[in-house]
PDB file of C-alpha atoms in Angstrom:
ATOM      1  CA  MET A 260       0.000   0.000   0.000  1.00  0.00           C
ATOM      2  CA  ASN A 261       1.418   3.253  -1.081  1.00  0.00           C
ATOM      3  CA  ASN A 262       1.726   6.052   1.406  1.00  0.00           C
ATOM      4  CA  PRO A 263       0.103   9.182  -0.100  1.00  0.00           C
ATOM      5  CA  SER A 264       2.394  11.411   1.933  1.00  0.00           C
ATOM      6  CA  THR A 265       5.464   9.951   0.259  1.00  0.00           C
ATOM      7  CA  LYS A 266       6.665  12.022  -2.690  1.00  0.00           C
ATOM      8  CA  ASP A 267       7.864  10.438  -5.854  1.00  0.00           C
ATOM      9  CA  ALA A 268      11.554  11.073  -6.144  1.00  0.00           C
ATOM     10  CA  SER A 269      11.337  10.888  -9.927  1.00  0.00           C
ATOM     11  CA  ALA A 270       8.671  13.578 -10.083  1.00  0.00           C
ATOM     12  CA  PRO A 271       9.930  16.909 -11.334  1.00  0.00           C
ATOM     13  CA  THR A 272      10.577  19.414  -8.536  1.00  0.00           C
ATOM     14  CA  ALA A 273       8.866  22.746  -8.769  1.00  0.00           C
ATOM     15  CA  GLN A 274      11.434  25.496  -9.282  1.00  0.00           C
ATOM     16  CA  PRO A 275      10.825  28.966  -7.804  1.00  0.00           C
ATOM     17  CA  PRO A 276      10.440  31.691 -10.381  1.00  0.00           C
ATOM     18  CA  GLU A 277      13.473  33.807 -10.980  1.00  0.00           C
ATOM     19  CA  SER A 278      13.267  37.089  -9.172  1.00  0.00           C
ATOM     20  CA  SER A 279      15.020  40.296  -9.965  1.00  0.00           C
ATOM     21  CA  ALA A 280      15.522  40.851  -6.198  1.00  0.00           C
ATOM     22  CA  ALA A 281      17.735  37.775  -5.805  1.00  0.00           C
ATOM     23  CA  PRO A 282      21.228  38.722  -4.567  1.00  0.00           C
ATOM     24  CA  THR A 283      23.934  38.547  -7.168  1.00  0.00           C
ATOM     25  CA  PRO A 284      27.023  36.552  -6.149  1.00  0.00           C
ATOM     26  CA  THR A 285      29.977  38.735  -5.464  1.00  0.00           C
ATOM     27  CA  ALA A 286      33.702  38.243  -4.968  1.00  0.00           C
ATOM     28  CA  ALA A 287      33.074  38.165  -1.242  1.00  0.00           C
ATOM     29  CA  ASP A 288      30.702  35.190  -1.730  1.00  0.00           C
ATOM     30  CA  ASP A 289      33.413  33.228  -3.465  1.00  0.00           C
ATOM     31  CA  ALA A 290      35.941  34.063  -0.781  1.00  0.00           C
ATOM     32  CA  ASP A 291      33.769  33.425   2.275  1.00  0.00           C
ATOM     33  CA  GLY A 292      31.443  30.796   0.832  1.00  0.00           C
ATOM     34  CA  GLY A 293      28.496  32.775   2.123  1.00  0.00           C
ATOM     35  CA  LEU A 294      26.123  35.470   1.013  1.00  0.00           C
ATOM     36  CA  ALA A 295      27.210  39.051   1.486  1.00  0.00           C
ATOM     37  CA  LEU A 296      24.829  41.952   1.725  1.00  0.00           C
ATOM     38  CA  ARG A 297      25.101  44.656  -0.845  1.00  0.00           C
ATOM     39  CA  VAL A 298      24.835  47.945   0.998  1.00  0.00           C
ATOM     40  CA  THR A 299      23.740  50.969  -0.969  1.00  0.00           C
ATOM     41  CA  ARG A 300      24.589  54.366   0.386  1.00  0.00           C
ATOM     42  CA  ARG A 301      21.837  56.852   0.767  1.00  0.00           C
ATOM     43  CA  PRO A 302      22.338  60.056  -1.184  1.00  0.00           C
ATOM     44  CA  ARG A 303      23.386  62.824   1.150  1.00  0.00           C
ATOM     45  CA  PRO A 304      23.411  66.074  -0.826  1.00  0.00           C
ATOM     46  CA  ALA A 305      23.781  68.239   2.288  1.00  0.00           C
ATOM     47  CA  ARG A 306      27.011  66.460   3.245  1.00  0.00           C
ATOM     48  CA  TRP A 307      28.477  66.790  -0.231  1.00  0.00           C
ATOM     49  CA  LEU A 308      27.469  70.454  -0.321  1.00  0.00           C
ATOM     50  CA  ALA A 309      29.287  70.998   2.982  1.00  0.00           C
ATOM     51  CA  VAL A 310      32.370  69.123   1.693  1.00  0.00           C
ATOM     52  CA  LEU A 311      32.494  71.151  -1.518  1.00  0.00           C
ATOM     53  CA  SER A 312      32.043  74.392   0.425  1.00  0.00           C
ATOM     54  CA  ALA A 313      34.866  73.482   2.803  1.00  0.00           C
ATOM     55  CA  LEU A 314      37.161  72.514  -0.078  1.00  0.00           C
ATOM     56  CA  PHE A 315      36.355  75.718  -1.921  1.00  0.00           C
ATOM     57  CA  PHE A 316      37.139  77.801   1.183  1.00  0.00           C
ATOM     58  CA  ALA A 317      40.411  75.926   1.800  1.00  0.00           C
ATOM     59  CA  VAL A 318      41.566  76.338  -1.819  1.00  0.00           C
ATOM     60  CA  TRP A 319      40.589  80.000  -1.826  1.00  0.00           C
ATOM     61  CA  LEU A 320      42.445  80.640   1.454  1.00  0.00           C
ATOM     62  CA  ALA A 321      45.595  78.836   0.249  1.00  0.00           C
ATOM     63  CA  TYR A 322      45.497  80.719  -3.088  1.00  0.00           C
ATOM     64  CA  THR A 323      45.055  84.062  -1.341  1.00  0.00           C
ATOM     65  CA  ILE A 324      48.058  83.438   0.884  1.00  0.00           C
ATOM     66  CA  ILE A 325      50.317  82.007  -1.820  1.00  0.00           C
ATOM     67  CA  VAL A 326      49.783  84.744  -4.424  1.00  0.00           C
ATOM     68  CA  ASN A 327      49.795  87.624  -1.914  1.00  0.00           C
ATOM     69  CA  PRO A 328      52.702  89.850  -3.034  1.00  0.00           C
ATOM     70  CA  HIS A 329      53.034  91.405   0.428  1.00  0.00           C
ATOM     71  CA  LEU A 330      53.981  88.105   2.062  1.00  0.00           C
ATOM     72  CA  HIS A 331      57.478  88.103   0.511  1.00  0.00           C
ATOM     73  CA  TRP A 332      58.022  84.375   0.131  1.00  0.00           C
ATOM     74  CA  ASP A 333      61.581  85.048  -1.006  1.00  0.00           C
ATOM     75  CA  VAL A 334      62.322  86.425   2.475  1.00  0.00           C
ATOM     76  CA  VAL A 335      60.717  83.352   4.045  1.00  0.00           C
ATOM     77  CA  VAL A 336      62.952  81.074   1.960  1.00  0.00           C
ATOM     78  CA  ASP A 337      66.083  83.114   2.763  1.00  0.00           C
ATOM     79  CA  TYR A 338      65.541  83.014   6.549  1.00  0.00           C
ATOM     80  CA  GLN A 339      64.111  79.497   6.891  1.00  0.00           C
ATOM     81  CA  PHE A 340      67.573  77.969   7.376  1.00  0.00           C
ATOM     82  CA  ASP A 341      69.371  81.080   8.612  1.00  0.00           C
ATOM     83  CA  ASP A 342      71.974  80.306  11.297  1.00  0.00           C
ATOM     84  CA  ARG A 343      70.318  82.647  13.791  1.00  0.00           C
ATOM     85  CA  VAL A 344      66.924  81.022  13.246  1.00  0.00           C
ATOM     86  CA  LEU A 345      68.400  77.530  13.617  1.00  0.00           C
ATOM     87  CA  LYS A 346      70.102  78.537  16.891  1.00  0.00           C
ATOM     88  CA  GLY A 347      66.770  79.819  18.195  1.00  0.00           C
ATOM     89  CA  LEU A 348      65.139  76.581  17.066  1.00  0.00           C
ATOM     90  CA  TRP A 349      67.714  74.572  19.014  1.00  0.00           C
ATOM     91  CA  VAL A 350      67.059  76.674  22.144  1.00  0.00           C
ATOM     92  CA  THR A 351      63.324  75.992  21.745  1.00  0.00           C
ATOM     93  CA  VAL A 352      63.982  72.242  21.544  1.00  0.00           C
ATOM     94  CA  GLN A 353      66.239  72.395  24.617  1.00  0.00           C
ATOM     95  CA  LEU A 354      63.683  74.374  26.626  1.00  0.00           C
ATOM     96  CA  THR A 355      60.948  71.901  25.692  1.00  0.00           C
ATOM     97  CA  LEU A 356      62.877  68.723  26.481  1.00  0.00           C
ATOM     98  CA  ILE A 357      64.449  69.926  29.753  1.00  0.00           C
ATOM     99  CA  SER A 358      61.267  71.588  31.007  1.00  0.00           C
ATOM    100  CA  MET A 359      59.192  68.491  30.280  1.00  0.00           C
ATOM    101  CA  ALA A 360      61.740  66.198  31.960  1.00  0.00           C
ATOM    102  CA  VAL A 361      61.866  68.327  35.110  1.00  0.00           C
ATOM    103  CA  GLY A 362      58.100  68.856  34.977  1.00  0.00           C
ATOM    104  CA  ILE A 363      57.487  65.100  34.863  1.00  0.00           C
ATOM    105  CA  ALA A 364      59.776  64.523  37.858  1.00  0.00           C
ATOM    106  CA  ILE A 365      57.994  67.244  39.829  1.00  0.00           C
ATOM    107  CA  GLY A 366      54.604  65.956  38.689  1.00  0.00           C
ATOM    108  CA  VAL A 367      55.260  62.389  39.842  1.00  0.00           C
ATOM    109  CA  LEU A 368      56.520  63.630  43.213  1.00  0.00           C
ATOM    110  CA  ILE A 369      53.545  65.935  43.751  1.00  0.00           C
ATOM    111  CA  ALA A 370      51.087  63.243  42.618  1.00  0.00           C
ATOM    112  CA  VAL A 371      52.520  60.747  45.111  1.00  0.00           C
ATOM    113  CA  MET A 372      52.287  63.413  47.839  1.00  0.00           C
ATOM    114  CA  GLN A 373      48.650  64.089  46.901  1.00  0.00           C
ATOM    115  CA  LEU A 374      47.824  60.391  47.271  1.00  0.00           C
ATOM    116  CA  SER A 375      49.750  60.078  50.528  1.00  0.00           C
ATOM    117  CA  GLU A 376      48.006  59.254  53.794  1.00  0.00           C
ATOM    118  CA  SER A 377      49.780  62.195  55.437  1.00  0.00           C
ATOM    119  CA  PRO A 378      47.560  65.320  55.583  1.00  0.00           C
ATOM    120  CA  VAL A 379      50.656  67.553  55.703  1.00  0.00           C
ATOM    121  CA  LEU A 380      52.032  66.152  52.440  1.00  0.00           C
ATOM    122  CA  ARG A 381      48.604  66.348  50.816  1.00  0.00           C
ATOM    123  CA  THR A 382      48.225  69.987  51.908  1.00  0.00           C
ATOM    124  CA  ILE A 383      51.655  71.006  50.590  1.00  0.00           C
ATOM    125  CA  ALA A 384      51.049  69.225  47.286  1.00  0.00           C
ATOM    126  CA  GLY A 385      47.598  70.787  46.968  1.00  0.00           C
ATOM    127  CA  ALA A 386      48.973  74.268  47.672  1.00  0.00           C
ATOM    128  CA  TYR A 387      51.676  73.811  45.023  1.00  0.00           C
ATOM    129  CA  THR A 388      49.165  72.704  42.409  1.00  0.00           C
ATOM    130  CA  TRP A 389      46.707  75.435  43.359  1.00  0.00           C
ATOM    131  CA  PHE A 390      49.269  78.255  43.198  1.00  0.00           C
ATOM    132  CA  PHE A 391      51.072  77.394  39.960  1.00  0.00           C
ATOM    133  CA  ARG A 392      47.905  76.455  38.098  1.00  0.00           C
ATOM    134  CA  GLY A 393      46.233  79.619  39.343  1.00  0.00           C
ATOM    135  CA  THR A 394      48.855  82.144  38.216  1.00  0.00           C
ATOM    136  CA  PRO A 395      49.564  82.906  34.534  1.00  0.00           C
ATOM    137  CA  LEU A 396      52.740  81.447  33.107  1.00  0.00           C
ATOM    138  CA  LEU A 397      53.722  84.855  31.746  1.00  0.00           C
ATOM    139  CA  VAL A 398      53.661  86.271  35.280  1.00  0.00           C
ATOM    140  CA  GLN A 399      55.812  83.392  36.536  1.00  0.00           C
ATOM    141  CA  LEU A 400      58.405  83.925  33.780  1.00  0.00           C
ATOM    142  CA  ILE A 401      58.698  87.645  34.532  1.00  0.00           C
ATOM    143  CA  PHE A 402      58.949  86.869  38.273  1.00  0.00           C
ATOM    144  CA  TRP A 403      61.850  84.423  37.839  1.00  0.00           C
ATOM    145  CA  PHE A 404      63.637  86.794  35.458  1.00  0.00           C
ATOM    146  CA  ASN A 405      63.417  89.589  38.061  1.00  0.00           C
ATOM    147  CA  LEU A 406      64.230  87.422  41.074  1.00  0.00           C
ATOM    148  CA  ALA A 407      67.182  89.715  41.845  1.00  0.00           C
ATOM    149  CA  LEU A 408      64.735  92.430  42.912  1.00  0.00           C
ATOM    150  CA  LEU A 409      63.659  90.134  45.756  1.00  0.00           C
ATOM    151  CA  PHE A 410      66.929  88.290  46.434  1.00  0.00           C
ATOM    152  CA  PRO A 411      69.962  90.243  45.126  1.00  0.00           C
ATOM    153  CA  VAL A 412      72.269  87.456  46.301  1.00  0.00           C
ATOM    154  CA  ILE A 413      71.572  83.729  46.453  1.00  0.00           C
ATOM    155  CA  GLY A 414      73.735  81.067  48.050  1.00  0.00           C
ATOM    156  CA  ILE A 415      74.020  77.724  49.787  1.00  0.00           C
ATOM    157  CA  GLY A 416      74.320  77.566  53.556  1.00  0.00           C
ATOM    158  CA  ILE A 417      72.420  77.367  56.804  1.00  0.00           C
ATOM    159  CA  PRO A 418      68.874  78.783  56.467  1.00  0.00           C
ATOM    160  CA  PHE A 419      67.320  81.520  58.639  1.00  0.00           C
ATOM    161  CA  ASP A 420      70.169  84.031  58.082  1.00  0.00           C
ATOM    162  CA  GLY A 421      72.877  81.527  58.976  1.00  0.00           C
ATOM    163  CA  PRO A 422      76.371  81.554  57.428  1.00  0.00           C
ATOM    164  CA  LYS A 423      76.632  80.883  53.710  1.00  0.00           C
ATOM    165  CA  LEU A 424      79.085  78.430  52.184  1.00  0.00           C
ATOM    166  CA  VAL A 425      78.951  80.023  48.743  1.00  0.00           C
ATOM    167  CA  GLU A 426      77.068  82.977  47.271  1.00  0.00           C
ATOM    168  CA  TRP A 427      76.377  84.341  43.780  1.00  0.00           C
ATOM    169  CA  GLN A 428      74.880  87.480  42.341  1.00  0.00           C
ATOM    170  CA  THR A 429      71.338  86.548  41.325  1.00  0.00           C
ATOM    171  CA  ASN A 430      71.510  88.383  38.011  1.00  0.00           C
ATOM    172  CA  ALA A 431      74.595  86.380  37.086  1.00  0.00           C
ATOM    173  CA  VAL A 432      72.839  83.059  37.767  1.00  0.00           C
ATOM    174  CA  ILE A 433      69.266  83.705  36.635  1.00  0.00           C
ATOM    175  CA  THR A 434      69.811  84.435  32.960  1.00  0.00           C
ATOM    176  CA  GLY A 435      66.962  84.532  30.485  1.00  0.00           C
ATOM    177  CA  PHE A 436      67.452  80.841  29.658  1.00  0.00           C
ATOM    178  CA  VAL A 437      67.561  79.793  33.335  1.00  0.00           C
ATOM    179  CA  ALA A 438      64.504  81.909  34.167  1.00  0.00           C
ATOM    180  CA  ALA A 439      62.658  80.298  31.248  1.00  0.00           C
ATOM    181  CA  LEU A 440      63.591  76.811  32.491  1.00  0.00           C
ATOM    182  CA  LEU A 441      62.433  77.607  36.023  1.00  0.00           C
ATOM    183  CA  GLY A 442      59.132  79.073  34.910  1.00  0.00           C
ATOM    184  CA  LEU A 443      58.296  76.392  32.369  1.00  0.00           C
ATOM    185  CA  SER A 444      59.400  73.426  34.536  1.00  0.00           C
ATOM    186  CA  ILE A 445      57.681  74.463  37.748  1.00  0.00           C
ATOM    187  CA  ASN A 446      54.486  75.427  35.934  1.00  0.00           C
ATOM    188  CA  GLU A 447      54.483  72.169  33.967  1.00  0.00           C
ATOM    189  CA  GLY A 448      55.008  70.184  37.182  1.00  0.00           C
ATOM    190  CA  ALA A 449      51.643  71.388  38.500  1.00  0.00           C
ATOM    191  CA  TYR A 450      49.787  70.155  35.412  1.00  0.00           C
ATOM    192  CA  MET A 451      51.716  66.880  35.205  1.00  0.00           C
ATOM    193  CA  ALA A 452      50.854  66.209  38.848  1.00  0.00           C
ATOM    194  CA  GLU A 453      47.156  66.170  37.987  1.00  0.00           C
ATOM    195  CA  ILE A 454      47.750  63.938  34.947  1.00  0.00           C
ATOM    196  CA  VAL A 455      49.858  61.439  36.906  1.00  0.00           C
ATOM    197  CA  ARG A 456      47.400  61.437  39.821  1.00  0.00           C
ATOM    198  CA  ALA A 457      44.509  60.625  37.475  1.00  0.00           C
ATOM    199  CA  GLY A 458      46.562  57.852  35.857  1.00  0.00           C
ATOM    200  CA  ILE A 459      47.477  56.277  39.200  1.00  0.00           C
ATOM    201  CA  GLN A 460      43.883  56.399  40.409  1.00  0.00           C
ATOM    202  CA  SER A 461      42.716  54.677  37.218  1.00  0.00           C
ATOM    203  CA  VAL A 462      44.586  51.485  38.211  1.00  0.00           C
ATOM    204  CA  ASP A 463      42.465  48.878  39.977  1.00  0.00           C
ATOM    205  CA  PRO A 464      43.244  48.895  43.749  1.00  0.00           C
ATOM    206  CA  GLY A 465      43.394  45.108  43.545  1.00  0.00           C
ATOM    207  CA  GLN A 466      46.689  45.425  41.655  1.00  0.00           C
ATOM    208  CA  ARG A 467      48.276  47.152  44.657  1.00  0.00           C
ATOM    209  CA  GLU A 468      46.803  44.592  47.033  1.00  0.00           C
ATOM    210  CA  ALA A 469      48.218  41.796  44.880  1.00  0.00           C
ATOM    211  CA  GLY A 470      51.665  43.368  45.101  1.00  0.00           C
ATOM    212  CA  GLU A 471      51.402  43.711  48.862  1.00  0.00           C
ATOM    213  CA  SER A 472      50.330  40.072  49.156  1.00  0.00           C
ATOM    214  CA  ILE A 473      53.619  38.903  47.634  1.00  0.00           C
ATOM    215  CA  GLY A 474      55.689  41.191  49.868  1.00  0.00           C
ATOM    216  CA  MET A 475      56.545  44.021  47.439  1.00  0.00           C
ATOM    217  CA  SER A 476      57.489  47.371  48.957  1.00  0.00           C
ATOM    218  CA  ASN A 477      55.454  50.492  48.228  1.00  0.00           C
ATOM    219  CA  ARG A 478      58.185  51.850  45.962  1.00  0.00           C
ATOM    220  CA  ARG A 479      58.351  48.639  43.931  1.00  0.00           C
ATOM    221  CA  ILE A 480      54.558  48.478  43.708  1.00  0.00           C
ATOM    222  CA  LEU A 481      54.521  52.052  42.398  1.00  0.00           C
ATOM    223  CA  THR A 482      57.325  51.569  39.850  1.00  0.00           C
ATOM    224  CA  ARG A 483      56.666  47.944  38.807  1.00  0.00           C
ATOM    225  CA  VAL A 484      52.880  47.636  39.061  1.00  0.00           C
ATOM    226  CA  VAL A 485      51.012  50.944  39.219  1.00  0.00           C
ATOM    227  CA  LEU A 486      52.928  53.317  36.927  1.00  0.00           C
ATOM    228  CA  PRO A 487      53.285  50.862  33.981  1.00  0.00           C
ATOM    229  CA  GLN A 488      49.514  50.339  33.975  1.00  0.00           C
ATOM    230  CA  ALA A 489      48.803  54.036  34.487  1.00  0.00           C
ATOM    231  CA  MET A 490      50.888  54.945  31.422  1.00  0.00           C
ATOM    232  CA  ARG A 491      48.006  54.133  29.062  1.00  0.00           C
ATOM    233  CA  VAL A 492      45.996  56.899  30.743  1.00  0.00           C
ATOM    234  CA  ILE A 493      48.944  59.266  31.162  1.00  0.00           C
ATOM    235  CA  ILE A 494      50.425  59.154  27.646  1.00  0.00           C
ATOM    236  CA  PRO A 495      47.624  60.914  25.642  1.00  0.00           C
ATOM    237  CA  PRO A 496      47.402  64.022  27.887  1.00  0.00           C
ATOM    238  CA  PHE A 497      51.203  63.953  28.240  1.00  0.00           C
ATOM    239  CA  GLY A 498      51.468  64.171  24.456  1.00  0.00           C
ATOM    240  CA  ASN A 499      49.155  67.159  24.459  1.00  0.00           C
ATOM    241  CA  GLN A 500      51.245  68.819  27.175  1.00  0.00           C
ATOM    242  CA  PHE A 501      54.451  68.204  25.197  1.00  0.00           C
ATOM    243  CA  ILE A 502      53.022  69.744  22.033  1.00  0.00           C
ATOM    244  CA  SER A 503      51.622  72.622  24.063  1.00  0.00           C
ATOM    245  CA  MET A 504      55.059  73.150  25.631  1.00  0.00           C
ATOM    246  CA  LEU A 505      56.659  73.427  22.181  1.00  0.00           C
ATOM    247  CA  LYS A 506      54.439  76.420  21.459  1.00  0.00           C
ATOM    248  CA  THR A 507      54.397  77.817  24.990  1.00  0.00           C
ATOM    249  CA  THR A 508      58.158  78.346  24.832  1.00  0.00           C
ATOM    250  CA  SER A 509      57.396  81.331  22.587  1.00  0.00           C
ATOM    251  CA  LEU A 510      56.338  83.184  25.763  1.00  0.00           C
ATOM    252  CA  VAL A 511      59.940  83.349  26.913  1.00  0.00           C
ATOM    253  CA  SER A 512      60.501  85.998  24.227  1.00  0.00           C
ATOM    254  CA  VAL A 513      59.277  88.534  26.835  1.00  0.00           C
ATOM    255  CA  ILE A 514      62.399  87.796  28.924  1.00  0.00           C
ATOM    256  CA  ALA A 515      64.813  87.413  25.986  1.00  0.00           C
ATOM    257  CA  GLY A 516      64.995  83.651  26.276  1.00  0.00           C
ATOM    258  CA  SER A 517      66.899  83.337  22.937  1.00  0.00           C
ATOM    259  CA  ASP A 518      64.299  80.910  21.617  1.00  0.00           C
ATOM    260  CA  LEU A 519      62.912  80.742  18.083  1.00  0.00           C
ATOM    261  CA  MET A 520      60.297  83.443  18.691  1.00  0.00           C
ATOM    262  CA  THR A 521      62.848  85.777  20.298  1.00  0.00           C
ATOM    263  CA  VAL A 522      65.173  85.442  17.298  1.00  0.00           C
ATOM    264  CA  SER A 523      62.293  86.041  14.887  1.00  0.00           C
ATOM    265  CA  GLN A 524      61.316  89.198  16.763  1.00  0.00           C
ATOM    266  CA  HIS A 525      64.883  90.533  16.677  1.00  0.00           C
ATOM    267  CA  LEU A 526      65.090  89.880  12.937  1.00  0.00           C
ATOM    268  CA  TYR A 527      61.808  91.554  11.965  1.00  0.00           C
ATOM    269  CA  LEU A 528      62.531  94.547  14.195  1.00  0.00           C
ATOM    270  CA  ALA A 529      65.668  95.060  12.102  1.00  0.00           C
ATOM    271  CA  ASN A 530      64.263  94.476   8.578  1.00  0.00           C
ATOM    272  CA  PHE A 531      60.511  95.150   9.185  1.00  0.00           C
ATOM    273  CA  GLU A 532      59.567  91.838   7.503  1.00  0.00           C
ATOM    274  CA  VAL A 533      57.114  91.012  10.284  1.00  0.00           C
ATOM    275  CA  ILE A 534      54.795  88.573   8.478  1.00  0.00           C
ATOM    276  CA  ALA A 535      57.607  86.798   6.646  1.00  0.00           C
ATOM    277  CA  LEU A 536      59.567  86.129   9.855  1.00  0.00           C
ATOM    278  CA  LEU A 537      56.408  85.031  11.648  1.00  0.00           C
ATOM    279  CA  MET A 538      55.841  82.570   8.795  1.00  0.00           C
ATOM    280  CA  VAL A 539      59.390  81.262   9.268  1.00  0.00           C
ATOM    281  CA  ALA A 540      58.736  80.641  12.958  1.00  0.00           C
ATOM    282  CA  SER A 541      55.317  79.106  12.270  1.00  0.00           C
ATOM    283  CA  ILE A 542      56.744  76.636   9.753  1.00  0.00           C
ATOM    284  CA  TRP A 543      59.335  75.427  12.273  1.00  0.00           C
ATOM    285  CA  TYR A 544      56.705  75.116  15.019  1.00  0.00           C
ATOM    286  CA  LEU A 545      54.569  73.036  12.656  1.00  0.00           C
ATOM    287  CA  VAL A 546      57.529  70.779  11.890  1.00  0.00           C
ATOM    288  CA  LEU A 547      58.246  70.258  15.596  1.00  0.00           C
ATOM    289  CA  THR A 548      54.627  69.538  16.505  1.00  0.00           C
ATOM    290  CA  THR A 549      54.312  67.088  13.603  1.00  0.00           C
ATOM    291  CA  VAL A 550      57.364  65.141  14.773  1.00  0.00           C
ATOM    292  CA  ALA A 551      56.010  65.153  18.343  1.00  0.00           C
ATOM    293  CA  SER A 552      52.603  63.892  17.157  1.00  0.00           C
ATOM    294  CA  VAL A 553      54.177  60.965  15.297  1.00  0.00           C
ATOM    295  CA  ALA A 554      56.311  60.107  18.340  1.00  0.00           C
ATOM    296  CA  GLN A 555      53.198  60.223  20.537  1.00  0.00           C
ATOM    297  CA  HIS A 556      51.482  57.748  18.203  1.00  0.00           C
ATOM    298  CA  PHE A 557      54.274  55.183  18.547  1.00  0.00           C
ATOM    299  CA  ILE A 558      54.509  55.661  22.330  1.00  0.00           C
ATOM    300  CA  GLU A 559      50.755  55.078  22.629  1.00  0.00           C
ATOM    301  CA  ARG A 560      51.088  51.891  20.587  1.00  0.00           C
ATOM    302  CA  ARG A 561      53.933  50.800  22.882  1.00  0.00           C
ATOM    303  CA  TYR A 562      51.712  50.975  25.955  1.00  0.00           C
ATOM    304  CA  ASN A 563      48.442  50.078  24.197  1.00  0.00           C
ATOM    305  CA  PRO A 564      49.190  47.426  21.526  1.00  0.00           C
ATOM    306  CA  GLY A 565      45.473  47.022  20.715  1.00  0.00           C
ATOM    307  CA  ALA A 566      45.141  50.601  19.488  1.00  0.00           C
ATOM    308  CA  ALA A 567      44.179  50.999  15.848  1.00  0.00           C
ATOM    309  CA  PRO A 568      46.947  52.005  13.442  1.00  0.00           C
ATOM    310  CA  MET A 569      47.297  55.689  12.651  1.00  0.00           C
ATOM    311  CA  ARG A 570      46.180  55.270   9.004  1.00  0.00           C
ATOM    312  CA  ARG A 571      42.957  53.541  10.063  1.00  0.00           C
ATOM    313  CA  ARG A 572      42.224  56.141  12.741  1.00  0.00           C
ATOM    314  CA  VAL A 573      42.830  58.986  10.295  1.00  0.00           C
ATOM    315  CA  LEU A 574      40.582  57.393   7.674  1.00  0.00           C
ATOM    316  CA  THR A 575      37.902  56.771  10.288  1.00  0.00           C
ATOM    317  CA  HIS A 576      37.785  60.490  11.013  1.00  0.00           C
ATOM    318  CA  LEU A 577      38.172  61.728   7.447  1.00  0.00           C
ATOM    319  CA  VAL A 578      36.236  59.330   5.208  1.00  0.00           C
ATOM    320  CA  PRO A 579      32.472  59.938   5.460  1.00  0.00           C
ATOM    321  CA  GLY A 580      30.623  56.906   6.823  1.00  0.00           C
ATOM    322  CA  ARG A 581      33.749  54.877   7.589  1.00  0.00           C
ATOM    323  CA  THR A 582      33.391  53.191  10.975  1.00  0.00           C
ATOM    324  CA  GLY A 583      36.150  50.614  11.020  1.00  0.00           C
ATOM    325  CA  LYS A 584      38.288  48.304   8.931  1.00  0.00           C
ATOM    326  CA  GLY A 585      36.725  48.294   5.508  1.00  0.00           C
ATOM    327  CA  ALA A 586      33.305  49.099   6.937  1.00  0.00           C
ATOM    328  CA  THR A 587      31.066  51.534   5.201  1.00  0.00           C
ATOM    329  CA  ALA A 588      27.600  52.797   5.945  1.00  0.00           C
TER     330      ALA A 588
END
């Protein structure tokens, strides 16, 4: 007896009608063995109008600057590698590197004092941060440069008017370069203290407890456990501070710090080529900040290996609709 529910295998199988909506195989299908979705972008005329407007403004601005006969590009080219400009550039690099190094040392010390259990240390650290973050850097630079008005002679000896082992005239010691280093380093230390403190507090307290459980000292826990993990939080704002310091060194021109801006000012006061010399200084500042930005990228990758490469991050921000590796919307 035949079962009516059983289908005859030899019977022809009904084929579905061909539809125009059926997905067309793509190269991705062949590679993955699956079916990929074909995503069609929605037309966005407002975005393209904004892009074209921005490009038009950028081209117009660049053209206006390049063809302006009053800019004197020949003067810019002549002074770009002038010996005096290069010496000022070297002073700017020195001020930045030394000030940041001293500022980091001060910042770590102040941050540790802020996190101390001692109320005296916390109060002193808080007062330091409050004072130097609360007063303008320009005021601090002028103060250090005129320290001789307050202390004509400085020396090393017993405090509270005790005998001095050695003394110097303050004006002979506090030159423009030294005053710039003092102002920049001490001011930077206040900001670095807040950055380091935030980085230390971002580390899970369990990491410290784990170090204590295996008998590590507080110093070893700080240097071997806490600070390496805090670096991922510290590095990005540190990079911003470093780039900011490169440009902030231009303030030392008010105390004749012999930096790049000071040299540029001396040159345009002699030949009245104000804009051309400012362009020379701006080009060098752009070069320095570009090098610092690239170095920051590699340092961030050193402490955060999972970070996306620079090219992918740039494309993510520049290409409309790009959200990740090869992704489009």
